[in-house]
Structure formats: structure tokens, C-alpha cells
Short mmCIF file of C-alpha atoms and ligand atoms in Angstrom, two decimals:
data_model
loop_
_atom_site.label_atom_id
_atom_site.label_comp_id
_atom_site.label_asym_id
_atom_site.label_seq_id
_atom_site.Cartn_x
_atom_site.Cartn_y
_atom_site.Cartn_z
CA UNK A 1476 37.13 97.62 145.26
CA UNK A 1477 38.51 94.83 143.10
CA UNK A 1478 36.76 92.09 141.16
CA UNK A 1479 39.99 90.12 140.83
CA UNK A 1480 40.16 87.18 143.19
CA UNK A 1481 43.70 87.86 144.33
CA UNK A 1482 45.96 85.27 145.94
CA UNK A 1483 45.40 86.82 149.35
CA UNK A 1484 42.07 88.42 150.10
CA UNK A 1485 43.61 90.31 153.02
CA UNK A 1486 46.31 92.08 151.06
CA UNK A 1487 46.22 95.12 148.80
CA UNK A 1488 48.68 94.63 145.97
CA UNK A 1489 50.58 97.47 144.33
CA UNK A 1490 49.72 97.81 140.64
CA UNK A 1491 52.64 96.79 138.43
CA UNK A 1492 52.69 99.37 135.64
CA UNK A 1493 55.85 98.75 133.62
CA UNK A 1494 59.02 96.73 133.56
CA UNK A 1495 62.47 97.33 132.14
CA UNK A 1496 65.55 95.15 132.59
CA UNK A 1497 65.75 93.95 136.20
CA UNK A 1498 63.20 96.50 137.43
CA UNK A 1499 59.41 96.59 137.80
CA UNK A 1500 57.76 99.99 138.36
CA UNK A 1501 54.42 100.34 140.08
CA UNK A 1502 51.62 102.79 139.33
CA UNK A 1503 52.88 105.15 142.05
CA UNK A 1504 56.27 105.32 140.32
CA UNK A 1505 58.12 103.12 142.81
CA UNK A 1506 60.83 100.83 141.42
CA UNK A 1507 61.46 97.27 142.61
CA UNK A 1508 64.54 95.23 141.73
CA UNK A 1509 63.19 91.89 140.57
CA UNK A 1510 65.62 89.70 142.50
CA UNK A 1511 63.39 86.64 142.19
CA UNK A 1512 62.33 86.91 138.54
CA UNK A 1513 58.80 86.81 139.99
CA UNK A 1514 58.92 83.10 140.78
CA UNK A 1515 62.17 82.34 138.89
CA UNK A 1516 60.51 83.26 135.60
CA UNK A 1517 61.90 86.52 134.18
CA UNK A 1518 65.28 85.25 133.01
CA UNK A 1519 65.83 87.95 130.37
CA UNK A 1520 64.46 90.73 132.53
CA UNK A 1521 61.49 92.84 131.53
CA UNK A 1522 60.65 94.65 128.32
CA UNK A 1523 63.09 92.97 125.95
CA UNK A 1524 62.31 94.58 122.60
CA UNK A 1525 63.29 91.60 120.45
CA UNK A 1526 60.88 89.28 122.23
CA UNK A 1527 58.05 91.77 121.83
CA UNK A 1528 58.86 92.18 118.14
CA UNK A 1529 58.92 88.42 117.54
CA UNK A 1530 55.55 88.00 119.26
CA UNK A 1531 54.03 90.83 117.24
CA UNK A 1532 55.36 89.35 114.03
CA UNK A 1533 53.87 85.97 114.93
CA UNK A 1534 50.48 87.54 115.77
CA UNK A 1535 50.47 89.33 112.44
CA UNK A 1536 51.20 86.08 110.64
CA UNK A 1537 49.13 83.64 112.71
CA UNK A 1538 48.28 83.73 116.39
CA UNK A 1539 46.44 80.45 116.87
CA UNK A 1540 45.88 77.19 115.05
CA UNK A 1541 44.47 74.25 117.01
CA UNK A 1542 46.96 71.40 117.29
CA UNK A 1543 44.42 68.76 116.26
CA UNK A 1544 44.33 70.42 112.83
CA UNK A 1545 47.80 71.85 112.29
CA UNK A 1546 51.36 72.16 113.39
CA UNK A 1547 53.14 75.51 112.98
CA UNK A 1548 56.57 76.46 111.79
CA UNK A 1549 57.35 78.21 115.05
CA UNK A 1550 56.41 75.18 117.20
CA UNK A 1551 58.57 72.96 114.99
CA UNK A 1552 61.52 75.36 115.27
CA UNK A 1553 61.15 75.62 119.03
CA UNK A 1554 61.06 71.83 119.39
CA UNK A 1555 64.15 71.53 117.14
CA UNK A 1556 65.96 74.09 119.27
CA UNK A 1557 65.01 72.45 122.57
CA UNK A 1558 65.88 68.93 121.45
CA UNK A 1559 69.18 70.05 119.89
CA UNK A 1560 70.19 71.34 123.33
CA UNK A 1561 68.57 68.67 125.51
CA UNK A 1562 70.37 65.75 127.12
CA UNK A 1563 70.94 62.93 124.60
CA UNK A 1564 68.00 60.55 124.42
CA UNK A 1565 65.27 63.16 124.85
CA UNK A 1566 63.78 63.37 121.39
CA UNK A 1567 60.44 65.22 121.51
CA UNK A 1568 58.82 68.24 123.18
CA UNK A 1569 55.16 68.37 124.20
CA UNK A 1570 54.17 72.04 124.53
CA UNK A 1571 51.83 73.20 127.28
CA UNK A 1572 51.05 76.51 128.99
CA UNK A 1573 52.96 76.26 132.28
CA UNK A 1574 54.71 74.14 134.85
CA UNK A 1575 51.75 72.31 136.37
CA UNK A 1576 50.49 71.30 132.93
CA UNK A 1577 53.97 70.04 132.05
CA UNK A 1578 53.98 67.88 135.19
CA UNK A 1579 50.45 66.56 134.53
CA UNK A 1580 51.49 65.59 131.00
CA UNK A 1581 54.63 63.87 132.29
CA UNK A 1582 52.63 61.82 134.81
CA UNK A 1583 50.14 60.72 132.17
CA UNK A 1584 52.88 59.94 129.65
CA UNK A 1585 54.64 57.81 132.23
CA UNK A 1586 51.47 55.87 133.00
CA UNK A 1587 50.52 55.47 129.33
CA UNK A 1588 54.02 54.23 128.54
CA UNK A 1589 53.51 51.22 130.79
CA UNK A 1590 50.05 50.57 129.41
CA UNK A 1591 51.51 50.61 125.89
CA UNK A 1592 54.29 48.16 126.72
CA UNK A 1593 51.97 45.75 128.50
CA UNK A 1594 52.65 46.58 132.17
CA UNK A 1595 49.32 48.13 133.20
CA UNK A 1596 49.83 47.00 136.82
CA UNK A 1597 52.28 49.87 137.27
CA UNK A 1598 50.36 52.53 139.15
CA UNK A 1599 52.51 54.15 141.88
CA UNK A 1600 54.50 57.36 141.76
CA UNK A 1601 57.23 58.02 144.28
CA UNK A 1602 58.32 61.61 144.91
CA UNK A 1603 60.04 63.54 147.68
CA UNK A 1604 58.81 65.34 150.76
CA UNK A 1605 59.14 69.12 150.59
CA UNK A 1606 58.99 69.10 146.81
CA UNK A 1607 56.76 71.34 144.72
CA UNK A 1608 55.46 70.18 141.37
CA UNK A 1609 52.49 72.47 140.82
CA UNK A 1610 48.96 73.08 142.05
CA UNK A 1611 46.77 71.04 139.71
CA UNK A 1612 45.56 67.84 141.33
CA UNK A 1613 48.05 65.41 139.80
CA UNK A 1614 51.00 67.72 140.34
CA UNK A 1615 49.82 68.50 143.88
CA UNK A 1616 49.54 64.78 144.60
CA UNK A 1617 53.17 64.10 143.71
CA UNK A 1618 54.29 67.30 145.47
CA UNK A 1619 55.51 66.79 149.00
CA UNK A 1620 54.56 70.03 150.71
CA UNK A 1621 52.16 69.11 153.50
CA UNK A 1622 50.62 72.56 153.87
CA UNK A 1623 49.69 72.75 150.19
CA UNK A 1624 48.33 69.23 150.16
CA UNK A 1625 46.43 69.10 153.46
CA UNK A 1626 42.97 70.45 152.62
CA UNK A 1627 42.90 68.78 149.20
CA UNK A 1628 44.17 65.43 150.46
CA UNK A 1629 40.88 63.56 149.80
CA UNK A 1630 41.15 64.50 146.12
CA UNK A 1631 44.77 63.49 145.61
CA UNK A 1632 45.89 60.21 144.07
CA UNK A 1633 47.99 58.14 146.40
CA UNK A 1634 51.69 58.99 146.10
CA UNK A 1635 54.63 57.79 148.16
CA UNK A 1636 57.18 60.25 149.44
CA UNK A 1637 60.82 59.72 150.35
CA UNK A 1638 63.31 62.13 151.95
CA UNK A 1639 64.41 65.21 150.06
CA UNK A 1640 68.11 65.82 149.33
CA UNK A 1641 68.35 68.48 152.02
CA UNK A 1642 71.87 68.28 153.40
CA UNK A 1643 71.55 71.16 155.88
CA UNK A 1644 69.06 69.15 157.92
CA UNK A 1645 69.38 65.62 156.56
CA UNK A 1646 73.12 64.99 156.73
CA UNK A 1647 74.16 62.95 159.78
CA UNK A 1648 77.10 64.11 161.92
CA UNK A 1649 80.29 62.75 160.40
CA UNK A 1650 78.55 61.57 157.23
CA UNK A 1651 80.03 62.59 153.87
CA UNK A 1652 77.80 64.13 151.21
CA UNK A 1653 78.46 61.07 149.03
CA UNK A 1654 77.33 58.71 151.78
CA UNK A 1655 74.26 60.88 152.36
CA UNK A 1656 73.37 60.69 148.65
CA UNK A 1657 73.81 56.91 148.75
CA UNK A 1658 71.58 56.66 151.82
CA UNK A 1659 68.84 58.63 150.05
CA UNK A 1660 69.07 56.44 146.96
CA UNK A 1661 68.85 53.35 149.22
CA UNK A 1662 65.65 54.79 150.73
CA UNK A 1663 64.20 55.11 147.24
CA UNK A 1664 65.17 51.53 146.44
CA UNK A 1665 63.62 50.25 149.67
CA UNK A 1666 60.40 52.12 148.87
CA UNK A 1667 60.25 50.62 145.38
CA UNK A 1668 60.79 47.15 146.82
CA UNK A 1669 58.20 47.66 149.53
CA UNK A 1670 55.56 48.76 147.01
CA UNK A 1671 56.53 45.96 144.64
CA UNK A 1672 58.76 47.05 141.73
CA UNK A 1673 56.22 45.76 139.20
CA UNK A 1674 53.71 48.36 140.50
CA UNK A 1675 55.90 51.47 140.35
CA UNK A 1676 55.64 53.89 137.43
CA UNK A 1677 58.18 56.53 138.24
CA UNK A 1678 60.23 58.64 140.61
CA UNK A 1679 59.55 62.38 140.36
CA UNK A 1680 62.05 64.94 141.65
CA UNK A 1681 63.17 68.53 141.17
CA UNK A 1682 66.82 68.37 140.11
CA UNK A 1683 67.46 71.35 142.41
CA UNK A 1684 64.63 71.86 144.90
CA UNK A 1685 63.01 75.27 144.61
CA UNK A 1686 59.87 76.98 145.81
CA UNK A 1687 59.09 74.97 148.95
CA UNK A 1688 62.59 74.00 150.02
CA UNK A 1689 64.78 76.90 148.89
CA UNK A 1690 67.46 75.94 146.35
CA UNK A 1691 68.47 72.58 147.83
CA UNK A 1692 71.20 71.06 145.67
CA UNK A 1693 71.65 67.30 145.21
CA UNK A 1694 74.66 65.73 146.94
CA UNK A 1695 77.40 64.47 144.60
CA UNK A 1696 76.55 61.11 143.05
CA UNK A 1697 72.92 61.16 144.28
CA UNK A 1698 71.26 61.33 140.89
CA UNK A 1699 73.63 58.76 139.38
CA UNK A 1700 72.53 56.36 142.09
CA UNK A 1701 68.87 57.31 141.66
CA UNK A 1702 69.18 56.66 137.92
CA UNK A 1703 70.72 53.25 138.62
CA UNK A 1704 67.95 52.36 141.10
CA UNK A 1705 65.25 53.37 138.59
CA UNK A 1706 66.94 51.34 135.85
CA UNK A 1707 67.24 48.30 138.10
CA UNK A 1708 63.45 48.15 138.49
CA UNK A 1709 62.35 49.57 135.14
CA UNK A 1710 61.03 52.70 136.90
CA UNK A 1711 60.92 55.97 134.92
CA UNK A 1712 62.87 58.97 136.18
CA UNK A 1713 60.86 62.19 135.84
CA UNK A 1714 62.88 65.33 136.56
CA UNK A 1715 61.00 68.54 137.19
CA UNK A 1716 63.09 71.46 136.00
CA UNK A 1717 60.21 73.92 135.82
CA UNK A 1718 62.02 76.23 138.24
CA UNK A 1719 65.66 75.15 138.23
CA UNK A 1720 65.96 74.55 134.49
CA UNK A 1721 66.50 76.61 131.33
CA UNK A 1722 69.74 78.16 132.52
CA UNK A 1723 68.85 79.09 136.08
CA UNK A 1724 71.66 77.03 137.65
CA UNK A 1725 74.31 77.99 135.07
CA UNK A 1726 73.76 75.17 132.57
CA UNK A 1727 70.72 75.05 130.31
CA UNK A 1728 69.40 72.04 132.22
CA UNK A 1729 70.33 71.53 135.86
CA UNK A 1730 70.66 67.78 135.20
CA UNK A 1731 73.66 68.42 132.93
CA UNK A 1732 75.64 68.86 136.15
CA UNK A 1733 74.52 65.45 137.39
CA UNK A 1734 75.78 63.32 134.50
CA UNK A 1735 72.53 61.45 133.88
CA UNK A 1736 69.54 61.68 131.54
CA UNK A 1737 65.92 61.47 132.78
CA UNK A 1738 63.16 59.69 130.86
CA UNK A 1739 60.89 62.71 131.09
CA UNK A 1740 61.75 66.29 131.98
CA UNK A 1741 59.46 69.24 132.60
CA UNK A 1742 60.44 72.83 131.82
CA UNK A 1743 58.54 76.15 131.95
CA UNK A 1744 59.20 79.50 133.70
CA UNK A 1745 62.57 80.53 132.18
CA UNK A 1746 61.59 78.83 128.93
CA UNK A 1747 59.39 81.77 127.99
CA UNK A 1748 60.89 84.19 130.49
CA UNK A 1749 57.46 85.51 131.44
CA UNK A 1750 56.71 86.87 127.97
CA UNK A 1751 54.11 84.17 127.41
CA UNK A 1752 52.69 81.30 129.46
CA UNK A 1753 54.50 78.26 128.11
CA UNK A 1754 56.03 75.03 129.35
CA UNK A 1755 57.00 71.69 127.90
CA UNK A 1756 57.48 68.06 128.73
CA UNK A 1757 60.62 66.71 127.08
CA UNK A 1758 60.19 63.05 126.26
CA UNK A 1759 62.72 60.28 125.71
CA UNK A 1760 62.80 58.39 122.47
CA UNK A 1761 61.89 55.09 124.14
CA UNK A 1762 58.57 56.52 125.34
CA UNK A 1763 57.78 58.07 121.96
CA UNK A 1764 58.62 54.76 120.28
CA UNK A 1765 56.28 52.90 122.64
CA UNK A 1766 53.45 55.33 121.77
CA UNK A 1767 54.16 54.97 118.03
CA UNK A 1768 54.25 51.20 118.17
CA UNK A 1769 51.14 51.06 120.34
CA UNK A 1770 48.12 53.33 120.20
CA UNK A 1771 49.86 55.89 117.98
CA UNK A 1772 48.90 58.81 120.18
CA UNK A 1773 49.37 60.40 123.55
CA UNK A 1774 45.90 60.45 125.07
CA UNK A 1775 45.88 63.99 126.38
CA UNK A 1776 45.50 67.55 125.10
CA UNK A 1777 44.57 71.14 125.91
CA UNK A 1778 43.16 73.92 123.75
CA UNK A 1779 46.31 76.02 123.97
CA UNK A 1780 48.97 73.36 123.35
CA UNK A 1781 51.79 74.79 121.28
CA UNK A 1782 50.26 78.27 121.09
CA UNK A 1783 52.06 79.98 118.23
CA UNK A 1784 52.66 83.32 119.99
CA UNK A 1785 53.90 81.58 123.14
CA UNK A 1786 56.22 79.45 121.01
CA UNK A 1787 57.54 82.59 119.25
CA UNK A 1788 58.23 84.18 122.63
CA UNK A 1789 60.03 81.10 123.96
CA UNK A 1790 62.06 80.58 120.80
CA UNK A 1791 63.24 84.18 120.87
CA UNK A 1792 64.04 84.07 124.59
CA UNK A 1793 66.07 80.90 124.12
CA UNK A 1794 67.94 82.24 121.09
CA UNK A 1795 68.85 85.45 122.95
CA UNK A 1796 70.13 83.50 125.97
CA UNK A 1797 72.36 81.55 123.61
CA UNK A 1798 73.44 84.44 121.36
CA UNK A 1799 74.29 86.73 124.28
CA UNK A 1800 76.15 84.07 126.24
CA UNK A 1801 73.90 84.65 129.25
CA UNK A 1802 74.65 81.31 130.90
CA UNK A 1803 78.22 82.49 131.45
CA UNK A 1804 76.77 85.52 133.22
CA UNK A 1805 74.55 83.23 135.32
CA UNK A 1806 77.68 81.38 136.46
CA UNK A 1807 79.72 84.55 137.07
CA UNK A 1808 76.97 86.46 138.81
CA UNK A 1809 75.99 83.32 140.70
CA UNK A 1810 79.51 83.25 142.13
CA UNK A 1811 79.32 86.94 142.95
CA UNK A 1812 75.92 86.54 144.60
CA UNK A 1813 77.17 83.62 146.72
CA UNK A 1814 80.22 85.63 147.85
CA UNK A 1815 78.09 88.63 148.74
CA UNK A 1816 75.56 86.49 150.63
CA UNK A 1817 78.42 84.86 152.54
CA UNK A 1818 79.84 88.29 153.45
CA UNK A 1819 76.49 89.63 154.56
CA UNK A 1820 74.96 86.57 156.22
CA UNK A 1821 77.84 84.09 156.73
CA UNK A 1822 78.17 85.02 160.40
CA UNK A 1823 74.58 86.15 160.94
CA UNK A 1824 73.06 84.79 164.14
CA UNK A 1825 69.80 83.92 162.37
CA UNK A 1826 70.97 82.63 159.00
CA UNK A 1827 71.69 78.92 159.27
CA UNK A 1828 72.39 78.07 155.64
CA UNK A 1829 73.28 79.81 152.39
CA UNK A 1830 72.86 77.50 149.41
CA UNK A 1831 72.10 77.13 145.73
CA UNK A 1832 73.61 77.05 142.30
CA UNK A 1833 73.99 79.72 139.61
CA UNK A 1834 71.38 82.44 140.00
CA UNK A 1835 69.21 80.15 142.13
CA UNK A 1836 70.16 80.69 145.75
CA UNK A 1837 68.55 80.86 149.14
CA UNK A 1838 69.17 81.67 152.76
CA UNK A 1839 67.47 79.68 155.51
CA UNK A 1840 66.52 81.59 158.67
CA UNK A 1841 66.89 79.99 162.10
CA UNK A 1842 66.19 81.02 165.64
CA UNK A 1843 69.42 79.38 166.78
CA UNK A 1844 72.36 78.57 164.51
CA UNK A 1845 73.79 75.92 166.80
CA UNK A 1846 70.63 73.84 167.17
CA UNK A 1847 69.12 74.88 163.79
CA UNK A 1848 65.89 75.56 165.68
CA UNK A 1849 63.55 77.42 163.34
CA UNK A 1850 61.47 80.45 164.25
CA UNK A 1851 57.95 80.00 165.55
CA UNK A 1852 55.77 79.60 162.42
CA UNK A 1853 53.23 81.95 164.01
CA UNK A 1854 55.71 84.82 163.48
CA UNK A 1855 55.48 84.32 159.70
CA UNK A 1856 59.01 85.61 159.41
CA UNK A 1857 59.08 84.86 155.69
CA UNK A 1858 56.06 87.12 155.10
CA UNK A 1859 57.65 89.89 157.16
CA UNK A 1860 60.83 89.68 155.10
CA UNK A 1861 58.83 89.88 151.89
CA UNK A 1862 56.98 92.95 153.17
CA UNK A 1863 60.16 94.66 154.35
CA UNK A 1864 61.89 93.86 151.06
CA UNK A 1865 59.03 95.32 149.02
CA UNK A 1866 59.15 98.44 151.21
CA UNK A 1867 62.82 98.75 150.18
CA UNK A 1868 62.14 98.25 146.47
CA UNK A 1869 63.17 94.60 146.33
CA UNK A 1870 61.31 91.51 145.13
CA UNK A 1871 62.46 88.25 146.71
CA UNK A 1872 60.64 84.92 147.04
CA UNK A 1873 60.43 83.95 150.73
CA UNK A 1874 58.50 80.92 151.90
CA UNK A 1875 57.61 79.30 155.20
CA UNK A 1876 57.40 75.60 155.99
CA UNK A 1877 60.88 74.88 154.64
CA UNK A 1878 61.41 71.91 156.96
CA UNK A 1879 58.09 70.08 156.95
CA UNK A 1880 55.48 72.34 155.38
CA UNK A 1881 54.95 74.13 158.67
CA UNK A 1882 58.27 75.03 160.31
CA UNK A 1883 61.22 76.87 158.81
CA UNK A 1884 61.67 80.00 156.70
CA UNK A 1885 63.82 80.66 153.67
CA UNK A 1886 64.27 83.41 151.11
CA UNK A 1887 64.80 82.37 147.50
CA UNK A 1888 66.70 84.60 145.07
CA UNK A 1889 66.44 84.08 141.32
CA UNK A 1890 67.31 87.31 139.52
CA UNK A 1891 67.30 87.68 135.73
CA UNK A 1892 70.34 86.32 133.88
CA UNK A 1893 71.28 89.86 132.83
CA UNK A 1894 72.11 91.09 136.36
CA UNK A 1895 75.31 93.09 136.83
CA UNK A 1896 77.61 93.08 139.87
CA UNK A 1897 76.03 96.38 140.93
CA UNK A 1898 72.55 94.87 140.78
CA UNK A 1899 73.72 91.93 142.89
CA UNK A 1900 75.30 94.26 145.44
CA UNK A 1901 72.08 96.27 145.69
CA UNK A 1902 70.02 93.07 146.05
CA UNK A 1903 72.13 91.78 148.94
CA UNK A 1904 72.24 95.16 150.66
CA UNK A 1905 68.46 95.59 150.51
CA UNK A 1906 67.87 91.98 151.53
CA UNK A 1907 70.19 92.46 154.53
CA UNK A 1908 68.21 95.52 155.60
CA UNK A 1909 64.89 93.73 155.06
CA UNK A 1910 65.98 90.73 157.14
CA UNK A 1911 67.15 92.99 159.99
CA UNK A 1912 63.92 94.96 159.91
CA UNK A 1913 61.83 91.77 159.89
CA UNK A 1914 63.80 90.31 162.80
CA UNK A 1915 63.72 93.49 164.87
CA UNK A 1916 59.99 93.80 164.34
CA UNK A 1917 59.46 90.50 166.16
CA UNK A 1918 57.04 90.80 169.07
N1 PLP B 228 57.25 72.44 139.21
C1 PLP B 228 58.11 73.22 139.88
C2 PLP B 228 59.45 72.67 140.26
C3 PLP B 228 57.77 74.54 140.21
O1 PLP B 228 58.63 75.29 140.90
C4 PLP B 228 56.51 75.02 139.81
C5 PLP B 228 56.10 76.40 140.16
O2 PLP B 228 56.69 77.07 140.98
C6 PLP B 228 55.64 74.18 139.12
C7 PLP B 228 56.05 72.89 138.82
C8 PLP B 228 54.28 74.65 138.69
O3 PLP B 228 54.41 75.57 137.66
P1 PLP B 228 53.20 76.58 137.32
O4 PLP B 228 53.09 77.48 138.50
O5 PLP B 228 53.69 77.27 136.07
O6 PLP B 228 52.01 75.76 137.07
#
């Protein structure tokens, strides 16, 4: 009997009892390799003693001071650290407690920016189908996953969705990736023009698509063109790096590999590595200047903004990633993971695509490789794979609805940045076995 309202009321969850490095142990003493970092969160692995020590030290000094009364040294240091390593032009960090809150803040900042500069008629957001930006109402509204949106649709603000950058299914025969990227940027431009450029606030996109699409990487030149389109119409570019950011793709920010700078960028997950709930919206100087010159405030706020212990956790996580050169390991182990996945699944009859960047990779399952026909959603292949993986001591992050919120299955891998080649080998071996077991268990 539980009094916790769990995610699924039909499922009995094992009790996670302890965690060390890349492994979580349950109450029964079973070990699971955390090959997904939970949901791409645990970048340093579990039980890092330095993070625990820093949090304890912060609690002993001061655990909480409301941000309408005070700032704290640790929040200031964390903001300095983040801005020192952020793309040029981003000048401030607004601290929140997770990804959805970071997205909500970004949406409100974007709207307030236009009110401050005298363009209150701007009211539309454009985002992409198959995106995930969080589960609070604003974030859900910009998100493009039909299944998540459907029952809450009457509560969601109107948002306009364009095609995702999903080359496996979106690329036309004979089309180059560059031409595909240009076509997608043209679609964005047409949408802005159709809505009336003077009414559009911003374009919201995950730099590398994550939870609902499975590590879809942007085609070369896509974001440069998107940036140019946004600039042409004075539309803000909001990049959501809650999942793909903070080192996950091999650079601290995924956008570093795209050669552009967004106006607003959300981060969370790997920012605190799971040691504390924390996220942030990174804000460009032009927006901060507009707020300063106008109302002098950002009209928003939560009780736990900039929580001192969460900031101490995030600051320590980020310093360790830097000190220990972990992004180099993300790149090396990302290469190793991709090679191993290619060896194991490259010729597999039911794996249509292997994709991703750094330690953010996915396989997409198909009924038929030639036609890319997905499995019947009623099979819930993704859920079977998750179950079979757990039975083999492996945590992965499978999801259904990859194509349109209903059809398609993928498995996302996002192991901690400390993984070794042996860990990667074990992950791929267990995943291979789990996929075979899930497929052979089909009715
Ligand atoms: N944005 C992206 C890209 C995400 O992947 C997620 C969570 O998976 C969120 C926002 C929401 O973050 P949270 O679950 O911390 O609210």
C-alpha cells in the first residue's frame, strides 16, 4: 500500500536505495546501470562526495534566503560561472527549480521584452512538432507532442508548430541535409509571415531534440538560417537546452556546435546533475537592458528561486565537470557508444536509425527498415524494452510516439559523463538483449 501518487498507478516501482557512480541499487540489492542518467540528469553519476560536502557546507552556513530580500554569494558565483562559459551576448541567469520553470520564465521574459520596447501586439510563439518543453501549462503549450497535449488542449495558449529537424523521416529522397535545413527554415519564415511578423514573439526549439523525439540532431546550417529568419522579423530565438545542454552533447552548450547565439536559453537537468532541483534561464543583454530601461523588473517569481543549497550543488557539479575534463570524456565515450551501437544494431532488422551527439544518443525501432513502418502502437514496444532492460539491470529512456505522438518507438541513452569503455560495452550488450527479448515477446 502506497500513499505516493506514482506516475503509473498500475506499476509497482522498485525502491531505489543507494547510488554510486553509474549504478543505482534497489532495496533488494539489485544493481542497475544508469544508462539514461534518469532522464539525462545524472551527469556526474551518483554519490559524488564533493557535491554532498558542498551542499552540507552551504546548509550549515545558510540554506534559504528569499530572493525578494537577499541575494547570496553562492547564487552570484554560480551566475558568474555560467555567464563566463555561456555564448557571448548572454549576460544574466535567472535561477529556477527545473526545466519547465525555466521554459515558463523564458516565455514570460520574451513576452515582457516586447511590452517593454513598445510592441505589445506581439503575442504568438512558434515551436516545433514532436518537441518537449515541459509539463506546466505554458511549456506544454509550446511543446509539440500531441499525446501529452491532447487532454489539456482547452487549457493551452495557442501556439503554432512547424516541422521538427528529423532527418530520418523528414529528408526527401535525393535532398542534401543542407537543403533540408534550408527547407525547414523557409517553413518557419512562411509561418511568421502568415501570422504577421509584427505579432510573433519567438521561435522555441530544442537544439538537439530529446525526450519525445530521441536525440534528433539539427542538419548543418539549419540554426544559422533559423537565426537569420528570426533576426529578419525581430523574432526572439529561445533555445531549450534543458536536456541536451550542460555538456551532454560534448560541448557545454549544444548550440556552440551551431555557430549562433540564442536570445534566451533554458538549462536544467545536467546543471545540478540530480543533486538538487535547479534550472536557469540564460538571458541576453538586450533583454536585460530593455527591462532595466523599462519597468526595472521581470514580473515573475517563485518561492525557491536561487535556492542556496541548489546553487551550491550546481556550482560544484559544474566546477567538477570543468576540473576533471569530463566534456572530453563525453566526446570520447560518445564516439565509443556510437561505434558499439552501430556494431550491435547497424544491421538489425528492426532498428531503422541510430543517432545523436556526445552521450545523447538514440535508436529508433521500426517494423520494416525499408519502408520505415513503425510497430503497432498497441504493442507498446518502448515499454517492453524498458521492462526488459530493468530486468537486466539497465536503465534506459524509451518512449513511444516518436513520429507523431502516437506512432514510433525509440530508446534514448544518456549515461553519466564519467562512463568508461567497459560501462558502455555493458550498456550496449544489455540493451541488445533487452531489445531482442522485447521483440520476441511480441504476440
Ligand atoms: N525542456 C526539455 C527539452 C526537456 O527535456 C524537459 C524534461 O525532460 C523539460 C523542458 C522539462 O523539465 P522538467 O521535467 O525539469 O520540468
